[in-house]
Coordinates of C-alpha atoms and ligand atoms in Angstrom, one line a residue:
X1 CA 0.0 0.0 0.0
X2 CA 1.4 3.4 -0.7
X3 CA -0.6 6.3 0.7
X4 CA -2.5 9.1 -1.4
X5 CA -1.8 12.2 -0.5
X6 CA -4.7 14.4 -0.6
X7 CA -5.7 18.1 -0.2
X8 CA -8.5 18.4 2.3
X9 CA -11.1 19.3 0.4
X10 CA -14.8 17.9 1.6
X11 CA -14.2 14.9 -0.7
X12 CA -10.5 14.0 0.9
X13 CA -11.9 14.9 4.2
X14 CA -15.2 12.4 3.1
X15 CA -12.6 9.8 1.7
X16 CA -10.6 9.6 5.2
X17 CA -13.6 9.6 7.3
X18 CA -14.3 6.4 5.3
X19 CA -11.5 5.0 5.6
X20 CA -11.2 5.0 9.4
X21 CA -14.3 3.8 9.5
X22 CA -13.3 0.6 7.5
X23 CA -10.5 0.5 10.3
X24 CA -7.7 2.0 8.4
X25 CA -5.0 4.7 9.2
X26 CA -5.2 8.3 8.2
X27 CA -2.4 10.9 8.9
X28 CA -4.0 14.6 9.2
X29 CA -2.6 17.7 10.5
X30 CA -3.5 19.0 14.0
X31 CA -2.2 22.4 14.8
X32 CA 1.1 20.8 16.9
X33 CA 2.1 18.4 14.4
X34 CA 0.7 15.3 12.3
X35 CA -1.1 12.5 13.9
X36 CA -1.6 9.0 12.5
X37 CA -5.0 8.4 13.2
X38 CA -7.2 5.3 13.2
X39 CA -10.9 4.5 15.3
X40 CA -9.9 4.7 18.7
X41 CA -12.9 2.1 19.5
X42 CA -11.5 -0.2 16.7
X43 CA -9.2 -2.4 18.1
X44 CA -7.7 -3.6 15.5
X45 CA -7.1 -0.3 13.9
X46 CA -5.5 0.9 17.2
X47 CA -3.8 -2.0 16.9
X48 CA -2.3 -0.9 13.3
X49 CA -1.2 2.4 14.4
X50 CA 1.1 0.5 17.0
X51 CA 2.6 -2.2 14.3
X52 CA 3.1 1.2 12.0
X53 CA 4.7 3.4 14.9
X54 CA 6.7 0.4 15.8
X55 CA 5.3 1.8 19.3
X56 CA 6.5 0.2 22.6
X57 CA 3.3 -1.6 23.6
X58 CA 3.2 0.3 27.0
X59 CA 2.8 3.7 25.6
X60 CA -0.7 4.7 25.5
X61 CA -2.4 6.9 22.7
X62 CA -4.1 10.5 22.5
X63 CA -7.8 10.1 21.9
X64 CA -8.5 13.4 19.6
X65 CA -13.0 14.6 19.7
X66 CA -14.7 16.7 17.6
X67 CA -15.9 18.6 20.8
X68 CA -15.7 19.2 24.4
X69 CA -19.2 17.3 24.8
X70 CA -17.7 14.2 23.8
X71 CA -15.1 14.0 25.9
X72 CA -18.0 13.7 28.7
X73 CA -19.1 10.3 27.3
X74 CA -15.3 8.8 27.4
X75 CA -14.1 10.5 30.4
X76 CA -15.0 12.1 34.2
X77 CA -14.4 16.0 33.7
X78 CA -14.2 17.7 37.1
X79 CA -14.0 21.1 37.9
X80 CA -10.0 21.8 36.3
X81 CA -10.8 19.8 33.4
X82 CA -13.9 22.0 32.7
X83 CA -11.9 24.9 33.4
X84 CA -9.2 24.0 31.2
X85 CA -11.4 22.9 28.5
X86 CA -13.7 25.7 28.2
X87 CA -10.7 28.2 28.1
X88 CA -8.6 26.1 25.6
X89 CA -10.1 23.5 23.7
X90 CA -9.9 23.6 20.9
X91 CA -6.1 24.0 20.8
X92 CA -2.7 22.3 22.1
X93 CA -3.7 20.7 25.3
X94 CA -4.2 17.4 26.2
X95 CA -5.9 16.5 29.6
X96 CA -5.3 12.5 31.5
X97 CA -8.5 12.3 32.8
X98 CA -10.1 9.3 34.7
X99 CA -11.8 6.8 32.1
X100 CA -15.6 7.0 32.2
X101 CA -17.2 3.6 32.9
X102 CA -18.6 2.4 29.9
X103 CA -16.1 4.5 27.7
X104 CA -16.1 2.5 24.3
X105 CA -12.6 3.5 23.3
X106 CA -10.3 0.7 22.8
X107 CA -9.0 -0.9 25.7
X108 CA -5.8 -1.0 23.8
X109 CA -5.1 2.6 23.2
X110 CA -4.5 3.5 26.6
X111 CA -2.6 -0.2 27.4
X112 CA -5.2 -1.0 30.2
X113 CA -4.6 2.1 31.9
X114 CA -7.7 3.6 34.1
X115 CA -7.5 6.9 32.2
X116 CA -7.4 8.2 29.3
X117 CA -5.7 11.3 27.2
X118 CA -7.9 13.7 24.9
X119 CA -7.7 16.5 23.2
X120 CA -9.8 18.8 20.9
X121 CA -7.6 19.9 18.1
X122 CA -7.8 23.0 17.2
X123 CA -6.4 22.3 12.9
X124 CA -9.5 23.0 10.9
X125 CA -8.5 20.2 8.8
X126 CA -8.9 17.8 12.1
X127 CA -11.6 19.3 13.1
X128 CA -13.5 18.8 9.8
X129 CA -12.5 15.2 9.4
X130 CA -13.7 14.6 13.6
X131 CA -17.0 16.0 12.7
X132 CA -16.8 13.4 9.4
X133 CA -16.2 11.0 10.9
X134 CA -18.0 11.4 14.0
X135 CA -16.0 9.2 16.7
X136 CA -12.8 9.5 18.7
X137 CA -10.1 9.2 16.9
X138 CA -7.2 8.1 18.3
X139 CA -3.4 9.8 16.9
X140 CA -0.3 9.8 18.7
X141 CA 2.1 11.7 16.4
X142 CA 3.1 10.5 13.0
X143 CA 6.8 9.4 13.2
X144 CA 8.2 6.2 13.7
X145 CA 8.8 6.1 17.5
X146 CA 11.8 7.4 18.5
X147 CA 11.9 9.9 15.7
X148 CA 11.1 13.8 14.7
X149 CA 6.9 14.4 15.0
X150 CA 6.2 15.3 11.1
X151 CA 5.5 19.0 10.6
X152 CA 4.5 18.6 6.8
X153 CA 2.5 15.9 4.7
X154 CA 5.6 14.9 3.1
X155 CA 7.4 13.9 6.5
X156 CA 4.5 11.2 6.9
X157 CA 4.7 10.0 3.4
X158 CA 9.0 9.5 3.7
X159 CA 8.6 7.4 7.0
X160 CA 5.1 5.8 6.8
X161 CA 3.6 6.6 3.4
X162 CA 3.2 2.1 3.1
X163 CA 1.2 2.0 6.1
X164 CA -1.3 4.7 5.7
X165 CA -4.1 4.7 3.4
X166 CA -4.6 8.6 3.4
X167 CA -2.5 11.5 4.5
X168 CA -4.6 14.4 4.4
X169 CA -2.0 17.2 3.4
X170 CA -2.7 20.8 5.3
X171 CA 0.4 22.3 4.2
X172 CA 3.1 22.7 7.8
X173 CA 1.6 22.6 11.0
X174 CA 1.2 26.3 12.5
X175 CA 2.6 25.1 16.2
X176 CA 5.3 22.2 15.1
X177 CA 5.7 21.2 18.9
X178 CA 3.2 18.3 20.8
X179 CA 1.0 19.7 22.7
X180 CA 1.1 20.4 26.4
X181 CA -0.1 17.2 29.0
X182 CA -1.7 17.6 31.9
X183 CA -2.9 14.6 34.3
X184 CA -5.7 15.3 36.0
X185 CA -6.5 12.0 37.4
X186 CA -5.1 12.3 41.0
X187 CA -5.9 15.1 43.3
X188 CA -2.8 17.0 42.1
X189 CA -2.5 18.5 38.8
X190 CA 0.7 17.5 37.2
X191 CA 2.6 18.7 34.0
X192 CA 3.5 15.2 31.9
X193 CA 4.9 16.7 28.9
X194 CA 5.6 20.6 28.2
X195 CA 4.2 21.4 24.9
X196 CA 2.2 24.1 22.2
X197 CA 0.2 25.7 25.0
X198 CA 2.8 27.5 27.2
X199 CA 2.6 26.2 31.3
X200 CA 1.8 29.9 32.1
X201 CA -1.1 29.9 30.6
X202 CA -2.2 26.5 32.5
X203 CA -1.2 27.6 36.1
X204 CA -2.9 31.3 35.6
X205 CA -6.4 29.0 35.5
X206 CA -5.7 26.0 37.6
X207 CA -3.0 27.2 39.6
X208 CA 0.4 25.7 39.7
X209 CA 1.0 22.1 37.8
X210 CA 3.4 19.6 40.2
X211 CA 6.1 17.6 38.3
X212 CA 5.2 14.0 37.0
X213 CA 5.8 11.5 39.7
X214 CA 9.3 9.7 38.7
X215 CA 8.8 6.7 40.4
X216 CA 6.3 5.1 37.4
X217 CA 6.6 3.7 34.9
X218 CA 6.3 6.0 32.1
X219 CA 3.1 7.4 32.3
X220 CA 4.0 10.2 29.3
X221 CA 6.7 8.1 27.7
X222 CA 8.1 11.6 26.0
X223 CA 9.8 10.6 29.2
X224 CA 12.0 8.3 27.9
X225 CA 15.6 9.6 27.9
X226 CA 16.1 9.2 24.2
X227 CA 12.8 10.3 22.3
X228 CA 12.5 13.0 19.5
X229 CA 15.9 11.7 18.0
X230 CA 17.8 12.7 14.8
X231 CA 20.3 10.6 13.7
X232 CA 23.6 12.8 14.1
X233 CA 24.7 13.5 17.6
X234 CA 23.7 16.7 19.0
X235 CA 25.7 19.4 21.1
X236 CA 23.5 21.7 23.1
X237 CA 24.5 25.1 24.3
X238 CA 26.6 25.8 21.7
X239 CA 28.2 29.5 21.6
X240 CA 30.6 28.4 18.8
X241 CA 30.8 26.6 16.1
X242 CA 33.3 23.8 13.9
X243 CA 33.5 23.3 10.1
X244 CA 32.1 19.6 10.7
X245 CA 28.8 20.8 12.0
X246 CA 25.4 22.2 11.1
X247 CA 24.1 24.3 13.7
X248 CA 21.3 25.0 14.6
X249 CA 20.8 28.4 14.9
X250 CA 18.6 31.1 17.6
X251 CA 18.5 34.7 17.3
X252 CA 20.2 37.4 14.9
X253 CA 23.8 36.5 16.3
X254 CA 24.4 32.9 15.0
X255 CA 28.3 32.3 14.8
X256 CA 29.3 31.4 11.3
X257 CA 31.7 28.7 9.7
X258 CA 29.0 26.1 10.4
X259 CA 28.8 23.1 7.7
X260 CA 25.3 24.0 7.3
X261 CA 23.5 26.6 9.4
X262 CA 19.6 26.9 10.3
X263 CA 17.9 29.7 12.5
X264 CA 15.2 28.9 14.6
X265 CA 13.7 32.3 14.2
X266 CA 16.7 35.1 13.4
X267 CA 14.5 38.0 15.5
X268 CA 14.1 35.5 18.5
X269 CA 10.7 35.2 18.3
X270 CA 9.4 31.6 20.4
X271 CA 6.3 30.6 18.3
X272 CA 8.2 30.8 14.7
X273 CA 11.2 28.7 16.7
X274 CA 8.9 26.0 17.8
X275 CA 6.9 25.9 14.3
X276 CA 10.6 25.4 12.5
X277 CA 12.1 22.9 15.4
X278 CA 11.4 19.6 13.7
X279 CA 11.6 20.1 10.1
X280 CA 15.1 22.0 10.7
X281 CA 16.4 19.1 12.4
X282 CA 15.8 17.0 9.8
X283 CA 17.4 18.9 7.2
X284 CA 20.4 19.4 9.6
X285 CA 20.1 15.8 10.4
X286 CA 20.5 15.2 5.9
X287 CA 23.7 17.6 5.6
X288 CA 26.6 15.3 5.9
X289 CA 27.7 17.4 9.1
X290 CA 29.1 15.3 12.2
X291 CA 26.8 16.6 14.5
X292 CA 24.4 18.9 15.3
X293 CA 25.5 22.3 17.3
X294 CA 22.5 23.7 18.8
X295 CA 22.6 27.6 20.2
X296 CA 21.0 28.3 23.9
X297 CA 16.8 28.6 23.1
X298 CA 15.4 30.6 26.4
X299 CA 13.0 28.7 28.8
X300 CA 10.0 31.4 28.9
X301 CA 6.8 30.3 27.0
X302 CA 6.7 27.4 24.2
X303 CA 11.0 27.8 25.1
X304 CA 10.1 25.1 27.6
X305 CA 8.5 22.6 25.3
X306 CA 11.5 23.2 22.7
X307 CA 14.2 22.9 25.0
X308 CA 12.7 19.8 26.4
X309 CA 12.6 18.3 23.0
X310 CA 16.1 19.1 22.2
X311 CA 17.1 17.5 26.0
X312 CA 15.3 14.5 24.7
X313 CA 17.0 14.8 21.0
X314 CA 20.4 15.2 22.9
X315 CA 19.9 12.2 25.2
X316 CA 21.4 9.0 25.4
X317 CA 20.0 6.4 23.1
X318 CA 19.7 2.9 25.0
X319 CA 18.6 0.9 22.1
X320 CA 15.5 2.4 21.9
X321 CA 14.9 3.5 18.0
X322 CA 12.2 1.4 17.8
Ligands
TXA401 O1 0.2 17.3 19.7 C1 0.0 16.2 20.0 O2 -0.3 15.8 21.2 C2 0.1 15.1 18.9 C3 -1.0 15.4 17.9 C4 -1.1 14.4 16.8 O3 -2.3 15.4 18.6 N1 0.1 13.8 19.4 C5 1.1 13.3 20.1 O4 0.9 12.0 20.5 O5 2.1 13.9 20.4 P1 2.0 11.0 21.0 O6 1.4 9.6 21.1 O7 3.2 11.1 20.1 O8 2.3 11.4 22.4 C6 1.3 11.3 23.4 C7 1.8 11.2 24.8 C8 2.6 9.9 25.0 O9 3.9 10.3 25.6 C9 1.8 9.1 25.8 O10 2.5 8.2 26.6 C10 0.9 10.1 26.6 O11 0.7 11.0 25.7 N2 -0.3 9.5 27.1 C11 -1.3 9.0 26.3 N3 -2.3 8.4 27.1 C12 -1.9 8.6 28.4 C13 -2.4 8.3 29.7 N4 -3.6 7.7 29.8 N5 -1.7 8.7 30.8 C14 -0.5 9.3 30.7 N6 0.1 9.6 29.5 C15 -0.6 9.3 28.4
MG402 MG1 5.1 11.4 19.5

C-alpha cells in the first residue's frame, strides 16, 4: 500500500472519514504536528497504528474529539478539566482524565490504563474530518517512535507513506511542537509533557501544575531519555561553532563557519522557533555534518517545550529507535 496524498477538500476529508471507519490509518494535520489516526474504538485499527509506529506496547495513545461534549461520554471532567477545556479546547492541550465507565474506546489505546488522554484539536483540517467522521479518533504523532513528530504531509509519506491509506496534506503545522499534558487524574495536577500551549497559561487558571511522579513507569513516555531523535549527535548550548557541524541556529547573532547553518527564528521570536524545530532538524540531520551544534533557546513560553525536546534529541539512546 502506498498512501494518497490528498488536499482536504470535503471529498478528501469524506474519503478519510471512510477510511477510518473501514478500520484503516489516516495521517491529518493538528495544529502541533501530524497525527496518525485510526478508530480509537476499533481495536484492530488501534492495533495498526502501534505495528506502523513500531510503538512500545506500554505507551498509550491520544484520543482526539470533535468537541468538548464528547469527551463527557469517554471520560470524568471535574471542575479543572472544565476549566481547562472551556478556556482552551480547541487547541494544544491534552488532559489525563479518569476513564468514564462504559467508555467504548479501545482498551488498547491506553494499554489497560484507568485513564485516558484527549484533546480537541484546534487544525480546521482535524476538526472537519472529527466532525466526518463522528467518533474519537485516536493519533499519537506521526513518526516512527523514536523519531522527529512530522510537521509537513511529506514527513508522513517519507517514513510511513506504506502503512497509511490517506495523508490528508494541510500544508506545515502552525505550532510544530506536541502539545502540552496535563494529568488530572489524581488530586494533584501535574505537567507530563511541556508542549504548544505554554505552562503559564495552564497555572494562571488552575493554579500551579506539580512535576510528574518519577517513580512510574512512564506514564508520558516523552519521558523516555532518548525520544525525539535525529540521527547525528547533538551538542546543546553551543556559543561556537566547527566546520564539521550544522548548527542550529537562535536569534540574529548565530556564529558562522557552520557546515550548514539553520535559524530557529533570526528575530528571536518563540512561536516561529517552535513551528521550524522539527523540520530544521531533519534537514540538519541530511547535511553530511558530524553533528548537530544547537545555540542556547530561552526557557520562557513554548521555550520550555522546545528545550525539552532538544534534551530529549540530545539524550542517550539505549537501544531504543524502535
Ligand atoms: O500534539 C499532540 O499531542 C500530537 C497530535 C497528533 O495530537 N500527538 C502526540 O501523540 O504527540 P504521541 O502519542 O506522540 O504522544 C502522546 C503522549 C505519549 O507520551 C503518551 O504516553 C501520553 O501522551 N499518554 C497517552 N495516554 C496517556 C495516559 N492515559 N496517561 C498518561 N500519558 C498518556
Ligand atoms: Mg510522539
Amino acid at each position: 500500500m502506498t498512501a494518497s496524498i490528498l488536499a482536504p477538500s470535503p471529498a478528501g476529508i469524506s474519503a478519510a472519514a471512510k477510511a477510518l471507519a473501514a478500520g484503516r490509518l489516516v495521517a491529518f494535520p493538528t495544529e502541533t504536528v501530524y497525527g496518525l489516526g485510526a478508530s480509537a474504538i476499533d481495536d484492530r485499527a488501534v492495533a495498526a497504528i502501534f505495528a506502523a509506529k513500531k510503538r512500545p506496547s506500554f505507551n498509550p495513545l491520544i484520543i482526539h474529539l470533535a468537541d468538548t461534549g464528547a469527551a463527557s461520554r469517554l471520560v470524568r471532567m471535574d471542575e479543572r478539566a472544565q476549566l481547562l477545556a472551556e478556556r482552551f479546547w480547541p487547541g494544544p492541550l491534552t488532559l489525563v482524565l479518569p476513564r468514564a465507565a462504559g467508555s467504548p474506546v479501545s482498551l488498547l489505546a491506553s494499554v489497560g490504563l484507568e485513564t485516558l488522554a484527549i484533546r480537541v484539536p484546534l487544525h480546521p483540517v482535524a476538526a472537519h474530518l472529527l466532525r466526518a467522521f463522528d467518533g474519537p479518533v485516536a493519533a499519537p504523532s506521526a513518526n516512527p517512535s523514536g523519531r522527529l513528530s512530522p510537521t509537513m504531509a511529506t514527513h508522513v509519506r517519507e517514513w510511513l507513506g506504506d502503512q497509511v491509506a490517506i495523508i490528508l496534506d494541510g500544508g506545515p503545522t502552525p505550532i510544530g511542537v506536541e502539545s502540552t499534558i496535563v494529568d488530572l487524574s489524581g488530586a494533584t495536577s501535574r505537567l507530563l509533557r511541556p508542549g504548544g500551549l505554554p505552562v503559564e497559561e495552564i497555572e494562571s487558571v488552575i493554579g500551579p501544575l506539580a512535576e510528574p511522579e518519577a517513580s512510574t513507569a512512564p506514564r508520558a513516555p516523552g519521558m523516555l531519555a532518548s525520544h525525539y531523535a535525529p540521527d547525528l549527535p547533538l551538542r546543546l548550548n553551543a556559543t561556537g561553532v566547527d566546520r564539521d557541524e550544522a548548527l542550529l541556529a537562535f536569534g540574529p547573532e548565530a556564529p558562522s563557519g557552520a557546515r550548514m547553518t539553520l535559524n530557529l527564528s533570526a528575530s528571536g521570536n518563540l512561536t516561529e522557533a517552535a513551528a521550524n524545530l522539527f523540520a530544521h532538524l531533519r534537514l540538519l540531520d541530511a547535511s553530511g555534518a558530524a553533528r548537530i551544534a544547537v545555540m542556547p533557546v530561552p526557557t520562557r513560553g513554548l521555550g520550555r517545550a522546545i528545550n525539552d525536546r532538544l534534551r530529549r534529541a540530545a539524550g542517550p539512546r539505549p537501544g531504543f529507535q524502535g
